[in-house]
PDB file of C-alpha atoms in Angstrom:
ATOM      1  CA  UNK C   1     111.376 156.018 167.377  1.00 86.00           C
ATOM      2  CA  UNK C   2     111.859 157.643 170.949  1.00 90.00           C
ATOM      3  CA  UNK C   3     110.314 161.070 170.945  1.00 93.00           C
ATOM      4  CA  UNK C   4     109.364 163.933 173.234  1.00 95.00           C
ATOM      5  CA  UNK C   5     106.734 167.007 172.911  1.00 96.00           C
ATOM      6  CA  UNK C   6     106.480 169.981 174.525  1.00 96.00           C
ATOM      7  CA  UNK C   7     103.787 172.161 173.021  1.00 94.00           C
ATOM      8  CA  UNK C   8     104.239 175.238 174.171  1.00 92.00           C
ATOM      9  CA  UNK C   9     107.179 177.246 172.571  1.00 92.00           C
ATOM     10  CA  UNK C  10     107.226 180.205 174.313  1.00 95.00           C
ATOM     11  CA  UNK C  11     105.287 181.037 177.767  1.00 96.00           C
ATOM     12  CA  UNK C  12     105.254 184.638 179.020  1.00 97.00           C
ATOM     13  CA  UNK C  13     104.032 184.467 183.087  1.00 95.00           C
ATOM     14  CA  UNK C  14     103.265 186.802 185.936  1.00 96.00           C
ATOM     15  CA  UNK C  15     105.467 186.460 189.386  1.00 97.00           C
ATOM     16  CA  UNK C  16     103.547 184.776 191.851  1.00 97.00           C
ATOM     17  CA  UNK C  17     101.367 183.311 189.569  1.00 96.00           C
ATOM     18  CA  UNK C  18     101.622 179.027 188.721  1.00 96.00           C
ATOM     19  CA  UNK C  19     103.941 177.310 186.142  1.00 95.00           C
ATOM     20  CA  UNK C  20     102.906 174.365 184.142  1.00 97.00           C
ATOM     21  CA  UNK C  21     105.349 173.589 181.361  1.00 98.00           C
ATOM     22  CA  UNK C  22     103.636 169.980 179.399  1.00 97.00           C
ATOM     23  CA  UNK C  23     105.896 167.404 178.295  1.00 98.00           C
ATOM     24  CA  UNK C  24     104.459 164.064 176.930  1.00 98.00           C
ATOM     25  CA  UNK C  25     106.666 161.658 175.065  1.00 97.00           C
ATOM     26  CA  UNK C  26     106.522 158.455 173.160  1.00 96.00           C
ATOM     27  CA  UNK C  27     108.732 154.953 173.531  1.00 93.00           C
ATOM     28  CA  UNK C  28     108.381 151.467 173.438  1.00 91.00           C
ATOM     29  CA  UNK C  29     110.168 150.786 176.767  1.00 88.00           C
ATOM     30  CA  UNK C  30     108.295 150.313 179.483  1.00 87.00           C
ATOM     31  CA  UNK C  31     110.655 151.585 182.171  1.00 87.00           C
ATOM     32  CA  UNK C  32     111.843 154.975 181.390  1.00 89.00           C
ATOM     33  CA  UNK C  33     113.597 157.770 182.736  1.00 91.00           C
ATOM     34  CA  UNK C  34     112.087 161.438 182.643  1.00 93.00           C
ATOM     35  CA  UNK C  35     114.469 164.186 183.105  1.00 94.00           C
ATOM     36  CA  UNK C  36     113.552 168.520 183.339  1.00 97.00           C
ATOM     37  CA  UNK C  37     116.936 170.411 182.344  1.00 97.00           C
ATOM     38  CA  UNK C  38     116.819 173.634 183.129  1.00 97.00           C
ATOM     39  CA  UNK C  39     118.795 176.910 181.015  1.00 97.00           C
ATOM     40  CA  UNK C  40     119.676 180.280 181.941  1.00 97.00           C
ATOM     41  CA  UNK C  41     120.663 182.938 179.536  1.00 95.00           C
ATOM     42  CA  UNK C  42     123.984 182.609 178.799  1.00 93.00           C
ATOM     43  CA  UNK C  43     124.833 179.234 180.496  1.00 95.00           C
ATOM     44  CA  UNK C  44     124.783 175.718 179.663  1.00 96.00           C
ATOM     45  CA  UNK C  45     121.659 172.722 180.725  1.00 97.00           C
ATOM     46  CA  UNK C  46     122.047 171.631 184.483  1.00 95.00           C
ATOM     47  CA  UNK C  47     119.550 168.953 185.754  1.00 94.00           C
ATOM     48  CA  UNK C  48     116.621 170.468 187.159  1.00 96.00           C
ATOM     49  CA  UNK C  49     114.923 167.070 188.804  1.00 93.00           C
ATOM     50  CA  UNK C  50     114.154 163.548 186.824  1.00 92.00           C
ATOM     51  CA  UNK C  51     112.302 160.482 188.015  1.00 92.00           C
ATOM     52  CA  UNK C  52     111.698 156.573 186.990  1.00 88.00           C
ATOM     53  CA  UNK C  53     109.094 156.058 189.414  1.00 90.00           C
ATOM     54  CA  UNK C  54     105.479 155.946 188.242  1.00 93.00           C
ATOM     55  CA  UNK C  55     102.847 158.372 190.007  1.00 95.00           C
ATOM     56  CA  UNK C  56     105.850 159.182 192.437  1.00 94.00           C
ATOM     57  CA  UNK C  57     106.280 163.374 192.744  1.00 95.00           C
ATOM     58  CA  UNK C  58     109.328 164.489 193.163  1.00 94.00           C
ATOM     59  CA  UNK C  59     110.601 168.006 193.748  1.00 95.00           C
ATOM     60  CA  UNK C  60     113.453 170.313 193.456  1.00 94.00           C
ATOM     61  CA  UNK C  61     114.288 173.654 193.483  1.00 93.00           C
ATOM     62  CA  UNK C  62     110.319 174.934 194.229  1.00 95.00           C
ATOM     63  CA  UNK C  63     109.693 172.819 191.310  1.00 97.00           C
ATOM     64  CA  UNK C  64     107.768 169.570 190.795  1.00 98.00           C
ATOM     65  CA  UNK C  65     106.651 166.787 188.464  1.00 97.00           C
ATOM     66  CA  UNK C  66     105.211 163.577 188.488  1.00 97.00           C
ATOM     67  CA  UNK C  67     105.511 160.940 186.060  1.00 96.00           C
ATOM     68  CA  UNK C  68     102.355 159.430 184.500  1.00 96.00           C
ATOM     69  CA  UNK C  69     103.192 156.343 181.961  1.00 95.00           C
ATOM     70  CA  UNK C  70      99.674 156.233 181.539  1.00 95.00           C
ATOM     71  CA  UNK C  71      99.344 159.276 179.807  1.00 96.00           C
ATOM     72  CA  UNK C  72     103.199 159.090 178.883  1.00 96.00           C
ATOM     73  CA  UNK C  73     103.159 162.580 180.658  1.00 97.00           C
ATOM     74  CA  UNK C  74     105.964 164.386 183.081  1.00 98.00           C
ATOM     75  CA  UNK C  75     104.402 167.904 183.467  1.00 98.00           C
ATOM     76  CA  UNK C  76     106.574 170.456 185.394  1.00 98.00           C
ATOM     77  CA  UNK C  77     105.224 172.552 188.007  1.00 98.00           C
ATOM     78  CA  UNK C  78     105.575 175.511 190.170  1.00 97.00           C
ATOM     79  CA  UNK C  79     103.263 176.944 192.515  1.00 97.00           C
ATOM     80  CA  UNK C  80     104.613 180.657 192.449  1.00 97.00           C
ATOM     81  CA  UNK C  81     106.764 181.930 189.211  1.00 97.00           C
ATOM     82  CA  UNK C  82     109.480 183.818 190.228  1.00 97.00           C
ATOM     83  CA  UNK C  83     111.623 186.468 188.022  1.00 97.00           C
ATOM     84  CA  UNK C  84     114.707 183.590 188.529  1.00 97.00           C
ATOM     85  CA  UNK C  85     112.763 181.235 186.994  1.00 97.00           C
ATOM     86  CA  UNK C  86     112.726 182.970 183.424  1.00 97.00           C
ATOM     87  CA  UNK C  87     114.941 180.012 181.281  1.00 97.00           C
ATOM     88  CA  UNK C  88     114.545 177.902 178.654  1.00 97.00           C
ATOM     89  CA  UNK C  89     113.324 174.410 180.102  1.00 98.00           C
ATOM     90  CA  UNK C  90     114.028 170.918 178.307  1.00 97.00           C
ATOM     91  CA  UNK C  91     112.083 167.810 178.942  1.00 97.00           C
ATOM     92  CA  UNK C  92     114.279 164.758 178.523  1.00 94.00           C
ATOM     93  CA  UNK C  93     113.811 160.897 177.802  1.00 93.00           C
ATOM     94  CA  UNK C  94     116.131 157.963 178.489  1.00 89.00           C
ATOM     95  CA  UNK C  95     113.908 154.982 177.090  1.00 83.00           C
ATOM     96  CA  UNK C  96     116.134 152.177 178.711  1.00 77.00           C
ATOM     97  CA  UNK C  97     117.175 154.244 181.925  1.00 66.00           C
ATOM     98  CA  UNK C  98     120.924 154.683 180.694  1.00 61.00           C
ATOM     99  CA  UNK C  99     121.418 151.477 178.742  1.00 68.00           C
ATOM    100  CA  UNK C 100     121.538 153.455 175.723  1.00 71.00           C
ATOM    101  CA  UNK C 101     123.316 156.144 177.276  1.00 78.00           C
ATOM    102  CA  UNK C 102     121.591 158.417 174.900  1.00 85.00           C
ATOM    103  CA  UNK C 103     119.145 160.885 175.600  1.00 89.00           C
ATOM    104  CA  UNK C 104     115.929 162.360 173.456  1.00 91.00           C
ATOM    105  CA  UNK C 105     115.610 165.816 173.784  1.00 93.00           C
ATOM    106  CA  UNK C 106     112.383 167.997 173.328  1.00 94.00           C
ATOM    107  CA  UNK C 107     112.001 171.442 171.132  1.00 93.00           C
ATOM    108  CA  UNK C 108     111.907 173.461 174.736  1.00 95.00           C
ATOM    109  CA  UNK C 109     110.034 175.852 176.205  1.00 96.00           C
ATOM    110  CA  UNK C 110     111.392 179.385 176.360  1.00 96.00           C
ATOM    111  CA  UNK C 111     109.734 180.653 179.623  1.00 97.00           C
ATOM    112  CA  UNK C 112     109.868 184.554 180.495  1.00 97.00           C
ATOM    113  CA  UNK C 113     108.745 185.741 184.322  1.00 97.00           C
ATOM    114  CA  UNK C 114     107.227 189.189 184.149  1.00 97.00           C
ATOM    115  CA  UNK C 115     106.760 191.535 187.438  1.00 94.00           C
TER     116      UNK C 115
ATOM    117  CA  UNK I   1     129.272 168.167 189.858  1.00 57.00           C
ATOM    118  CA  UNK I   2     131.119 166.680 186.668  1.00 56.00           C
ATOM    119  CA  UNK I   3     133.354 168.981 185.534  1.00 91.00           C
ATOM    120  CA  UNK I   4     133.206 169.614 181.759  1.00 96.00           C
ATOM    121  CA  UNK I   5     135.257 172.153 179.859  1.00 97.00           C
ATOM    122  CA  UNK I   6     135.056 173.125 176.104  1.00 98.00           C
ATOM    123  CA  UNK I   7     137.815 175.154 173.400  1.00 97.00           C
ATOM    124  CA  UNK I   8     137.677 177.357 171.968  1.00 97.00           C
ATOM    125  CA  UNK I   9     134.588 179.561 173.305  1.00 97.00           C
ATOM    126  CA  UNK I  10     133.965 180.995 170.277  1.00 97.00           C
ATOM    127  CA  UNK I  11     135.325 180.495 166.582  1.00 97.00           C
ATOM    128  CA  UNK I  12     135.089 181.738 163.265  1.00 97.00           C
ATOM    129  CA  UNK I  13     135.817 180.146 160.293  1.00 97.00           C
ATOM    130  CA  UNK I  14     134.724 180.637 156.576  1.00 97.00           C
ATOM    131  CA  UNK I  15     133.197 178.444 153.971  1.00 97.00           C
ATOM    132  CA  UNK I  16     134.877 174.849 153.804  1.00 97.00           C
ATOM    133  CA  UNK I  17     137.172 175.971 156.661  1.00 96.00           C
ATOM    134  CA  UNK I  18     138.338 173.090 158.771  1.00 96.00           C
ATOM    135  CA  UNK I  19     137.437 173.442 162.644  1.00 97.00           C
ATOM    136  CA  UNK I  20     137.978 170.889 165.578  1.00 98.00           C
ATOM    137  CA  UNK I  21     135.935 171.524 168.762  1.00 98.00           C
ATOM    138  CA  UNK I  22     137.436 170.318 172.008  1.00 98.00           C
ATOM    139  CA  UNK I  23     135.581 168.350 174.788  1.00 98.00           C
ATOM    140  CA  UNK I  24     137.592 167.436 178.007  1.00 98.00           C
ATOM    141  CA  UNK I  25     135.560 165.523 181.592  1.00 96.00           C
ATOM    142  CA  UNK I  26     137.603 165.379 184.382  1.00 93.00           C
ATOM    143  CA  UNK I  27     135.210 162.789 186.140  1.00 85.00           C
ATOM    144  CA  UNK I  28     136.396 159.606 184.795  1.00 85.00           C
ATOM    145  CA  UNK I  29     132.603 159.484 182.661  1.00 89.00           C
ATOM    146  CA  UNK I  30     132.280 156.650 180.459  1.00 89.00           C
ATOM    147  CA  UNK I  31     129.647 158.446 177.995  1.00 91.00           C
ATOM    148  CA  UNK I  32     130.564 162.014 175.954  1.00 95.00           C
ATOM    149  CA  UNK I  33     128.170 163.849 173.764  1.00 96.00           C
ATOM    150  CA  UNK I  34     128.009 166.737 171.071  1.00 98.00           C
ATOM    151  CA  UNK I  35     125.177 168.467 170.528  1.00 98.00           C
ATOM    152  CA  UNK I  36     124.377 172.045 168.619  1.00 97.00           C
ATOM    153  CA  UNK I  37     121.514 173.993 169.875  1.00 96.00           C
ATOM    154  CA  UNK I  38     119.630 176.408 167.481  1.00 93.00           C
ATOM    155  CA  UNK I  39     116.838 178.247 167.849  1.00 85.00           C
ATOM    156  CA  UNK I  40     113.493 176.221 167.402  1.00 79.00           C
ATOM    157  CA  UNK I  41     115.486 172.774 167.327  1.00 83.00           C
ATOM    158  CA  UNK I  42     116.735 172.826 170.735  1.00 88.00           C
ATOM    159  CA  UNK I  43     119.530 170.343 171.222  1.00 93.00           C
ATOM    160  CA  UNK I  44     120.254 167.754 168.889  1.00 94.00           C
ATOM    161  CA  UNK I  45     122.658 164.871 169.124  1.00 95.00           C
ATOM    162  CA  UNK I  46     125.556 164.862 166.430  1.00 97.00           C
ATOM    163  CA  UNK I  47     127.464 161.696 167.804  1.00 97.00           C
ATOM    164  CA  UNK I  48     128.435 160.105 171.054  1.00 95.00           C
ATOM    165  CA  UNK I  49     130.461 157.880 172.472  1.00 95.00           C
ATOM    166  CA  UNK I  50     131.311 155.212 175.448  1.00 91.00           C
ATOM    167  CA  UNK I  51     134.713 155.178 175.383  1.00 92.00           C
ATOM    168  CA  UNK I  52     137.812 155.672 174.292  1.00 95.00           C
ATOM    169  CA  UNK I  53     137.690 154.441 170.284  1.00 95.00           C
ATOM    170  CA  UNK I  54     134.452 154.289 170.325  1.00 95.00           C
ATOM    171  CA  UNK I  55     131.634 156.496 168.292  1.00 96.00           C
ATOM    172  CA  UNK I  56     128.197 156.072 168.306  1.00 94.00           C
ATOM    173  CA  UNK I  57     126.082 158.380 165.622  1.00 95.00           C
ATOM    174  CA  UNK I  58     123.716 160.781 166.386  1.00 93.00           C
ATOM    175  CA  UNK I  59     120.317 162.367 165.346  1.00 91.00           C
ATOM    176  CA  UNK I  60     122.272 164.710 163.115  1.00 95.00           C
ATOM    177  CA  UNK I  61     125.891 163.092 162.371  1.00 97.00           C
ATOM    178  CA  UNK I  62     125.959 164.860 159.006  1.00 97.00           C
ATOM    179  CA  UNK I  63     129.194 167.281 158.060  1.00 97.00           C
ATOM    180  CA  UNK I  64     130.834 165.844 161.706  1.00 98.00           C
ATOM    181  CA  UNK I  65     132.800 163.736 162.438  1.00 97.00           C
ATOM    182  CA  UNK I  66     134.160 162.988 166.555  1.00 98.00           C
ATOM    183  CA  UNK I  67     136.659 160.789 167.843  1.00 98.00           C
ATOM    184  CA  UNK I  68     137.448 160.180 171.174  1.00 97.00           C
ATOM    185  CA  UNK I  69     140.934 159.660 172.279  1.00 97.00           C
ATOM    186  CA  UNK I  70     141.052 158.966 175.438  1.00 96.00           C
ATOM    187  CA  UNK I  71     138.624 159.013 178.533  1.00 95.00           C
ATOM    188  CA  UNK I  72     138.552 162.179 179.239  1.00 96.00           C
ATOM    189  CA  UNK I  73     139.023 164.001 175.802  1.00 98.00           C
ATOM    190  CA  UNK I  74     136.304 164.138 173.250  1.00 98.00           C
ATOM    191  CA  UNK I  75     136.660 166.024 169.966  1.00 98.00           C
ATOM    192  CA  UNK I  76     134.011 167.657 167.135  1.00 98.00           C
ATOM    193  CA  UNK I  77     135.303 167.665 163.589  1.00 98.00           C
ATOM    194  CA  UNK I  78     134.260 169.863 160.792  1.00 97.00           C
ATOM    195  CA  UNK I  79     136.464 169.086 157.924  1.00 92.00           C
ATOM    196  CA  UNK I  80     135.015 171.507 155.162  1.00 95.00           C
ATOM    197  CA  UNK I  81     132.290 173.978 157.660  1.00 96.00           C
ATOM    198  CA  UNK I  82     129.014 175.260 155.804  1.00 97.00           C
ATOM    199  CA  UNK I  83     126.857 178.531 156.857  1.00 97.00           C
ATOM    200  CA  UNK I  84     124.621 176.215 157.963  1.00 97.00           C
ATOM    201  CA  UNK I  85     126.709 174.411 160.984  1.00 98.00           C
ATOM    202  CA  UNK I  86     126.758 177.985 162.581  1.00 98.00           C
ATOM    203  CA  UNK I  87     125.217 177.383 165.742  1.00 98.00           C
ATOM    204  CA  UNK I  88     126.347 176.645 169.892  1.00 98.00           C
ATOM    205  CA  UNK I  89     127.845 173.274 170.333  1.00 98.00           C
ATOM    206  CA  UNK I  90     127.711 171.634 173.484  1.00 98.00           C
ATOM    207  CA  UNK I  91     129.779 168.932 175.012  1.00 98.00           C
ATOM    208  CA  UNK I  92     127.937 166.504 178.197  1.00 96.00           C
ATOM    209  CA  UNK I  93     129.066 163.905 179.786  1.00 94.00           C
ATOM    210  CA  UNK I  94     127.339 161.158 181.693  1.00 90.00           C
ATOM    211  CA  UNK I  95     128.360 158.098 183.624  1.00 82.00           C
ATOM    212  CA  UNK I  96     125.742 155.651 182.226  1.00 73.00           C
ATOM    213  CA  UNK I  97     127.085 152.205 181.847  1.00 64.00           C
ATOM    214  CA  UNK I  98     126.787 150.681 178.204  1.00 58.00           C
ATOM    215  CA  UNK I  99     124.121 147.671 178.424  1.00 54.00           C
ATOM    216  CA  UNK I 100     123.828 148.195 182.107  1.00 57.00           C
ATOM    217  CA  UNK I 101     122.037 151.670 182.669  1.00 55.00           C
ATOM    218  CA  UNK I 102     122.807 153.624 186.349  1.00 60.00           C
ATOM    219  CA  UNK I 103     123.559 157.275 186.521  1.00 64.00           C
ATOM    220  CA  UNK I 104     122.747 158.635 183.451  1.00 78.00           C
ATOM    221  CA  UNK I 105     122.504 162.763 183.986  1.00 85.00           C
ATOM    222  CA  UNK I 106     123.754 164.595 181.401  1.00 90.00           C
ATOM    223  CA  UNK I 107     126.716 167.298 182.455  1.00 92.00           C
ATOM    224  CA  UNK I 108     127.304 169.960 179.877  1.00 96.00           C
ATOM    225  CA  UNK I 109     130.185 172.154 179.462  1.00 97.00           C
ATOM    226  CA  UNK I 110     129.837 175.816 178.702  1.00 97.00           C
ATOM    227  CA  UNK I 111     129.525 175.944 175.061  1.00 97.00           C
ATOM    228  CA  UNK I 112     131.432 176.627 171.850  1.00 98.00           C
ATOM    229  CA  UNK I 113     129.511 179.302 169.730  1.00 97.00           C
ATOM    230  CA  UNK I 114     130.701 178.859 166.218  1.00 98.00           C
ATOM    231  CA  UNK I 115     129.915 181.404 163.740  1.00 98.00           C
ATOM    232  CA  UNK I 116     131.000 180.085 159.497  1.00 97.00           C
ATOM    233  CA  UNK I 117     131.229 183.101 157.150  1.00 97.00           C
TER     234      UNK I 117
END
């Protein structure tokens, strides 16, 4: 079945230093949608930025990730961690780009910005 | 934004208590989810739906049951609770079109935290 990985758990980082948060995932479908939720302490998932397009960046937020169906990858990225930034992070799958309506969900990663 | 609200915020209920979670989308969505979130699971689908009378299963339907009763209004059942269904439960909707695909962000609401003695 549809799955997603994130392998780190927990990340502690320094402000001002980069963010990479890994995602890789595994479908079938050839055509799928790639989705970073973001969650602060306290509050529920909002969207942080998604994509469909293949090798296309997109950005939101100071954030950015490109999706790679070659190596079934949609890393996240930041160039400068900032104390706002401390959340827990999902990575999120739609295999048939909403014809399922459903949504696989990864473990997240529990990120922590440090001065 | 979608506008999703969930009752009660937080409940308590003992062992083999009955509890119904409440799930209302003023956004005229056609999908509505539950999901619980624990600690080193992260969110997990219970069941789902596309519409009014309809319910789809989830990754982790078991000791649940939903119905939804109309567009807007979705509803989480727990007909005799267990320690182990004490966890946040989240309500999303999404306006995903069954078969056809489009706009298929998740919304959440805030969050029930259920706690069963």
């Amino acid at each position: 079945g549809d799955s997603v990985t994130q392998t780190e758990g927990l990340v502690t980082l320094t402000e001002g230093l980069p963010v990479m948060l890994n995602c890789t995932y595994q479908t079938i479908y050839s055509n799928p949608f790639l989705f970073w939720y973001v969650q602060h302490l306290n509050e529920s998932p909002r969207l942080l930025l998604k994509s469909f397009t293949d090798n296309k960046r997109t950005e939101h937020q100071g954030f950015h990730a490109t999706l790679h169906k070659s190596s079934s990858s949609f890393h996240l990225q930041k160039s400068s961690a900032q104390l706002s930034d401390s959340a827990l992070y999902y990575c999120a799958l739609s295999p048939t780009g909403g014809l399922s309506g459903k949504l696989t969900f990864g473990e997240g990663t529990q990120v922590t910005v440090i001065s | 934004e979608a506008a999703v609200t969930q009752s009660p915020r937080n409940k308590v209920t003992v062992t083999g208590g009955n509890v119904t979670l409440s799930c209302r989308q003023t956004n005229s969505h056609n999908y509505m989810y539950w999901y619980r979130q624990d600690t080193g699971h992260g969110l997990r689908l219970i069941h789902y739906s596309y519409g009014a009378g309809n319910l789809q299963i989830g990754d982790v339907p078991d000791g649940y049951k939903a119905t939804r009763t109309t567009q807007e209004d979705f509803f989480l059942l727990l007909e005799l609770a267990s320690p182990s269904q004490t966890s946040l439960y989240f309500c999303a909707s999404s306006d995903a079109v069954r078969d056809w695909g489009g706009e298929d962000t998740q919304y959440f609401g805030p969050g029930t935290r259920l706690l069963v003695l």
